[in-house]
Short mmCIF file of C-alpha atoms in Angstrom, two decimals:
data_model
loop_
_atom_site.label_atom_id
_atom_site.label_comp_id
_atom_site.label_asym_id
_atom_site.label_seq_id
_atom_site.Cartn_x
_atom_site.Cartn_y
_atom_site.Cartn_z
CA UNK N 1 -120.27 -186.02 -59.22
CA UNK N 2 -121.76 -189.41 -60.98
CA UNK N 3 -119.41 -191.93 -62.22
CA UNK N 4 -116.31 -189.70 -61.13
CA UNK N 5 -117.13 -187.41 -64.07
CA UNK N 6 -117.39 -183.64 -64.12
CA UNK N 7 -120.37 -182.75 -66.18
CA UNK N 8 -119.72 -181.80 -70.00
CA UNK N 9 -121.21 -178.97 -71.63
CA UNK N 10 -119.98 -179.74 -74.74
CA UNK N 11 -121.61 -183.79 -75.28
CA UNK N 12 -124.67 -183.77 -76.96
CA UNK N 13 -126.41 -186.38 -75.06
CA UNK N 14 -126.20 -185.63 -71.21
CA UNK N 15 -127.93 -188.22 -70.33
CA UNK N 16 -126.83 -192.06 -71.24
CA UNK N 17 -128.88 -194.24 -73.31
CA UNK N 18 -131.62 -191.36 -73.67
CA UNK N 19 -131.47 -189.44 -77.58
CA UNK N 20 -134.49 -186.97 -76.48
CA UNK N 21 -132.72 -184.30 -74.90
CA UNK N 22 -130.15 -182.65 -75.99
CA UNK N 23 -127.43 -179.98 -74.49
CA UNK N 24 -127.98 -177.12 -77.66
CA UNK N 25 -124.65 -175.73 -77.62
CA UNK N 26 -122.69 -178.36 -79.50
CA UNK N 27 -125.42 -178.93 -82.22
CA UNK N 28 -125.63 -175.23 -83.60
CA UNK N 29 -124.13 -174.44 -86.80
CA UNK N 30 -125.90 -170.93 -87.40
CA UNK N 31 -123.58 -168.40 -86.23
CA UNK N 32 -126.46 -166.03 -85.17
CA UNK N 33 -127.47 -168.71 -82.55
CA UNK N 34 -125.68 -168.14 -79.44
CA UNK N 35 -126.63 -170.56 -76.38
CA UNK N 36 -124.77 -171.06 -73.16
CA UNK N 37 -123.41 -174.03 -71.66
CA UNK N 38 -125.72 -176.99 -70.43
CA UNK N 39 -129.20 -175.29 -71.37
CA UNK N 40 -130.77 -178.11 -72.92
CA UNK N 41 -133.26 -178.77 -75.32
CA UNK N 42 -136.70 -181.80 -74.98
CA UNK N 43 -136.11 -183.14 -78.18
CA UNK N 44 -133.16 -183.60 -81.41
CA UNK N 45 -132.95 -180.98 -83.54
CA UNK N 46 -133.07 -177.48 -81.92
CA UNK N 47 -132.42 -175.62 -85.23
CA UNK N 48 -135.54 -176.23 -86.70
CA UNK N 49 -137.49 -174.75 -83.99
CA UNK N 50 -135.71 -171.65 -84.92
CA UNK N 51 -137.68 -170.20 -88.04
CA UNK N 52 -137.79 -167.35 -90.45
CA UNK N 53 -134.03 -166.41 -89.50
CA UNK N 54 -133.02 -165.17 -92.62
CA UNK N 55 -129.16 -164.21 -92.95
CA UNK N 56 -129.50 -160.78 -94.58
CA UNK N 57 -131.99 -159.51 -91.33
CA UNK N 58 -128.73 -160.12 -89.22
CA UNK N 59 -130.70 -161.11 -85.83
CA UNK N 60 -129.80 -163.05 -83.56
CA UNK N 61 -131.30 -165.55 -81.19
CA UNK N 62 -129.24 -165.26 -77.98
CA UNK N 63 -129.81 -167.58 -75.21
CA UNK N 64 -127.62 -167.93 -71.37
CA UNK N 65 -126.59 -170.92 -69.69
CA UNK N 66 -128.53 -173.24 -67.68
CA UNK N 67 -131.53 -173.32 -69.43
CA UNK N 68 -134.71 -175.76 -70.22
CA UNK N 69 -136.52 -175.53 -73.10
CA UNK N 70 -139.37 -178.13 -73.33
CA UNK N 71 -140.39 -179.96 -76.60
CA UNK N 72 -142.25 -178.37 -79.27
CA UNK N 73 -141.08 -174.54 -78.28
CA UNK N 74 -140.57 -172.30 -80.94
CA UNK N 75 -138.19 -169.24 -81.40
CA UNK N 76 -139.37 -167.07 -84.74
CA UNK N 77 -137.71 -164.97 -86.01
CA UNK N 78 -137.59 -161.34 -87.65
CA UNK N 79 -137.67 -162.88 -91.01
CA UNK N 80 -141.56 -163.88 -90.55
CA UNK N 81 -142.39 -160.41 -90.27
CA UNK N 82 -144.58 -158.73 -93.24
CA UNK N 83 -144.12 -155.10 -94.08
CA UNK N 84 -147.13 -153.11 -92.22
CA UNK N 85 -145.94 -149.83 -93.05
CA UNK N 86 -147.70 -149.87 -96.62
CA UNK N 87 -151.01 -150.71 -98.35
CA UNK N 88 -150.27 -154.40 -98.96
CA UNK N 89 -148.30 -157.02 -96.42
CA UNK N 90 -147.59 -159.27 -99.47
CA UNK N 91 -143.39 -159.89 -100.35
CA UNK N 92 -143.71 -159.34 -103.78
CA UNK N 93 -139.73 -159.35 -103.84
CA UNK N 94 -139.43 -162.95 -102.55
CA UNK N 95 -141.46 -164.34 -105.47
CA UNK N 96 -140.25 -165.01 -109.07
CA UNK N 97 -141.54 -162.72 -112.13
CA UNK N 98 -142.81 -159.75 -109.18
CA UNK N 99 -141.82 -156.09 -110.09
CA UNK N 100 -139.90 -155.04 -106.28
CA UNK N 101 -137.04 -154.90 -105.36
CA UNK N 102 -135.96 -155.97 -101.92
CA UNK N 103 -137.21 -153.31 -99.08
CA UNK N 104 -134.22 -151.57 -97.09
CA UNK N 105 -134.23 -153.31 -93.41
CA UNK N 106 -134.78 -149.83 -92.12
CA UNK N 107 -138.75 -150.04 -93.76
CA UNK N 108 -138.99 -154.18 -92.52
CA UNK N 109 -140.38 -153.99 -88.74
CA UNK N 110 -137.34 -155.63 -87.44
CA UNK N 111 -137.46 -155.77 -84.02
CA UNK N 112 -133.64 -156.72 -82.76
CA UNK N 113 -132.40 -159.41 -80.99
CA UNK N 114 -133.99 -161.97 -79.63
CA UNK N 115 -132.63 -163.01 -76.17
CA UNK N 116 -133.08 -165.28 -73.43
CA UNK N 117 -131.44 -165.17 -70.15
CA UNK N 118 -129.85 -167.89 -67.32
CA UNK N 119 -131.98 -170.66 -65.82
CA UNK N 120 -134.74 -169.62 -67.67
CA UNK N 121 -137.54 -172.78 -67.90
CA UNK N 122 -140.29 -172.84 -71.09
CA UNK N 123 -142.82 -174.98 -71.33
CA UNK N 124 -144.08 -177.41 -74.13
CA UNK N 125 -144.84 -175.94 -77.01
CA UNK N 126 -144.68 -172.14 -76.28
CA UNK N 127 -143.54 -169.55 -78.62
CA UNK N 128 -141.09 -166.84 -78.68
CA UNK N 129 -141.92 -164.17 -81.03
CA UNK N 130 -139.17 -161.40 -82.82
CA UNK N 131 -137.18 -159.17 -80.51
CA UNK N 132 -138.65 -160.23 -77.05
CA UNK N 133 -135.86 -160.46 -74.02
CA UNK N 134 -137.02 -163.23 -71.44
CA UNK N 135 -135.08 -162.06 -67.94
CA UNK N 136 -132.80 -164.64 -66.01
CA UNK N 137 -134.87 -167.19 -63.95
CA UNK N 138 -138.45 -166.52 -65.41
CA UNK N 139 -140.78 -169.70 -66.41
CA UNK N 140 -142.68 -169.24 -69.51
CA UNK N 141 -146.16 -171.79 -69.39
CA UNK N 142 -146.86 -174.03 -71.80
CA UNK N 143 -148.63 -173.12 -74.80
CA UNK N 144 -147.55 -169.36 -74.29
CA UNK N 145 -147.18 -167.05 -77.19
CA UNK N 146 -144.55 -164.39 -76.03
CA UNK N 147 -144.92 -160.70 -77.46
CA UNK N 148 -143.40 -158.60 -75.01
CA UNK N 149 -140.38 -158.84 -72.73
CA UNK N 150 -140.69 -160.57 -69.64
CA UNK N 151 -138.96 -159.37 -66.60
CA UNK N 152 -136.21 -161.72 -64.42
CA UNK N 153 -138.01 -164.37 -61.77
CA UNK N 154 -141.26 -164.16 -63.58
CA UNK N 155 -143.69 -166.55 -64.53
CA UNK N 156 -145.82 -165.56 -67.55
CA UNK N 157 -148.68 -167.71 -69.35
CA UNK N 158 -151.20 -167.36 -71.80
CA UNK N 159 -151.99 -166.24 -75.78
CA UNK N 160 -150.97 -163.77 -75.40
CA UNK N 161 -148.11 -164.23 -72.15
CA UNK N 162 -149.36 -162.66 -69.61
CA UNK N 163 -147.87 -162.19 -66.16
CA UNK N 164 -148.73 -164.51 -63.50
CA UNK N 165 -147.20 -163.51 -60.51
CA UNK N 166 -143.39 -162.88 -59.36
CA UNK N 167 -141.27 -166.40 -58.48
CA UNK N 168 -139.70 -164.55 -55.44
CA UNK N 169 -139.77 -161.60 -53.54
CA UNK N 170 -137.95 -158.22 -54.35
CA UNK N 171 -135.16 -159.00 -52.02
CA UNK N 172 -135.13 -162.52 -53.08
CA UNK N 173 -134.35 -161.71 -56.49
CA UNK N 174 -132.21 -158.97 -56.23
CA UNK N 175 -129.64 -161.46 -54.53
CA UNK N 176 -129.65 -164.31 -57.08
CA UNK N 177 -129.55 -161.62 -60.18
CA UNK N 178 -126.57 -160.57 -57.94
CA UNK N 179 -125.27 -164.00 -57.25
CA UNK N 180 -124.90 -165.10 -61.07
CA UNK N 181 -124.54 -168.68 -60.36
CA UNK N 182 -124.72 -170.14 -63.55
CA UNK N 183 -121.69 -167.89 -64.44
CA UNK N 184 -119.62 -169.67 -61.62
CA UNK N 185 -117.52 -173.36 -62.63
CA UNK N 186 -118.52 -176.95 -61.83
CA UNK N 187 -116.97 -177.03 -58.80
CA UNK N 188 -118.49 -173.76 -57.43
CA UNK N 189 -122.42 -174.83 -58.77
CA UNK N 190 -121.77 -178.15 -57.35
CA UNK N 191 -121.03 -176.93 -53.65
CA UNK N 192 -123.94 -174.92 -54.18
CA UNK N 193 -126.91 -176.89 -55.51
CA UNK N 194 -128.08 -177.56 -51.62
CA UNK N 195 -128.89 -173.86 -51.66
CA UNK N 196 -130.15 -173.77 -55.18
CA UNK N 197 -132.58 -176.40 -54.48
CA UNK N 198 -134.06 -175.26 -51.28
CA UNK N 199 -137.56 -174.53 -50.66
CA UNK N 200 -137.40 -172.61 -47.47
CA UNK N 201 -136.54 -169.28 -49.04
CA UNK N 202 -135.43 -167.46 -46.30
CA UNK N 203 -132.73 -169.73 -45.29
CA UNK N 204 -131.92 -169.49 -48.71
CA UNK N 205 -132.16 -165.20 -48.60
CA UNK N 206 -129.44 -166.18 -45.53
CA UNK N 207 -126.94 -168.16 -47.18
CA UNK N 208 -126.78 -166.10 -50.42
CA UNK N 209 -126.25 -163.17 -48.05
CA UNK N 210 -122.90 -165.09 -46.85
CA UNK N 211 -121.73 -166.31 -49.95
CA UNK N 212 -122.15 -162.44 -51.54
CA UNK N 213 -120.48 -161.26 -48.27
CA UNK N 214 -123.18 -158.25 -47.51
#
């Protein structure tokens, strides 16, 4: 605990006398953004790296707690998507004076939610395209354009993502997607961070065993 204070998910400024990262949660106004507590942002205005999200597609960008998102990342939305499903891409019905009325979402390739999980890290400048889930604990690399889902404790790279490799091993990960620590309080996280921090992974495999009791 610094300066006898507990840490504060809901300033927007977590760290003093520095305006270039943020904590996200307190600076959303969209209500279809939905970001957990103390996943921060590398620079001042995470809304505008949140394009094309267009009220009447209803999607939402959902993203957990804990997270780092570097500068220059980029979430777009459903609303840059063209209709593929006919002879022409062009939105006639967004333009003044063009004969078409407004397509019914169910012929617009909507592709859902898009949603981010716990402690997940991205890089500078990545982006996150329509619909893609990024599991808890993956890193997405710098530069990366995301397409397709990305499984928990991942690392993907590249235009487009690819996999890398697995952070951990199967057993590894099945205990932390068990343990949930980002959903546990201050105090709990705080006791914690010794093991959360550790490189020696198998004394790490040991003490999450004991603290999930198996």
């Amino acid at each position: 605990m610094k300066n006898n204070e507990l840490p504060n998910p809901d300033i927007i400024n977590p760290i003093p006398n520095y305006k270039n990262i943020i904590y996200i949660k307190p600076t959303i106004k969209n209500p279809n953004i939905i970001v957990g507590d103390f996943t921060y942002f590398g620079d001042i205005d995470f809304e505008s790296h949140v394009t094309h999200h267009y009220d009447f597609n209803g999607d939402k960008l959902i993203i957990g707690k804990f997270c780092q998102i570097a500068s220059g990342v980029n979430f777009i939305m459903n609303g840059a998507n063209h209709q593929m499903n006919s002879v022409s891409t062009y939105p006639f019905y967004i333009f003044e004076g063009w004969e078409q009325e407004t397509p019914a979402l169910s012929k617009m390739p909507i592709k859902g939610d898009t949603v981010v999980g716990n402690d997940v890290w991205i890089g500078q400048n990545a982006t996150i395209l329509p619909g893609v889930h990024i599991g808890d604990g993956a890193i997405i690399g710098l530069n990366s354009v995301v397409t397709k889902n990305i499984e928990p404790y991942t690392i993907a790279a590249g235009n487009p993502a690819k996999i890398i490799r697995k952070r951990f091993d199967d057993e590894l990960i099945k205990l932390m997607l068990e343990l949930k620590w980002w959903d546990k309080s201050i105090e709990e996280i705080n006791s914690i961070i010794p093991i959360l921090t550790d490189n020696n992974l198998e004394k790490v495999k040991k003490e999450v065993r004991s603290l999930l009791k198996i």
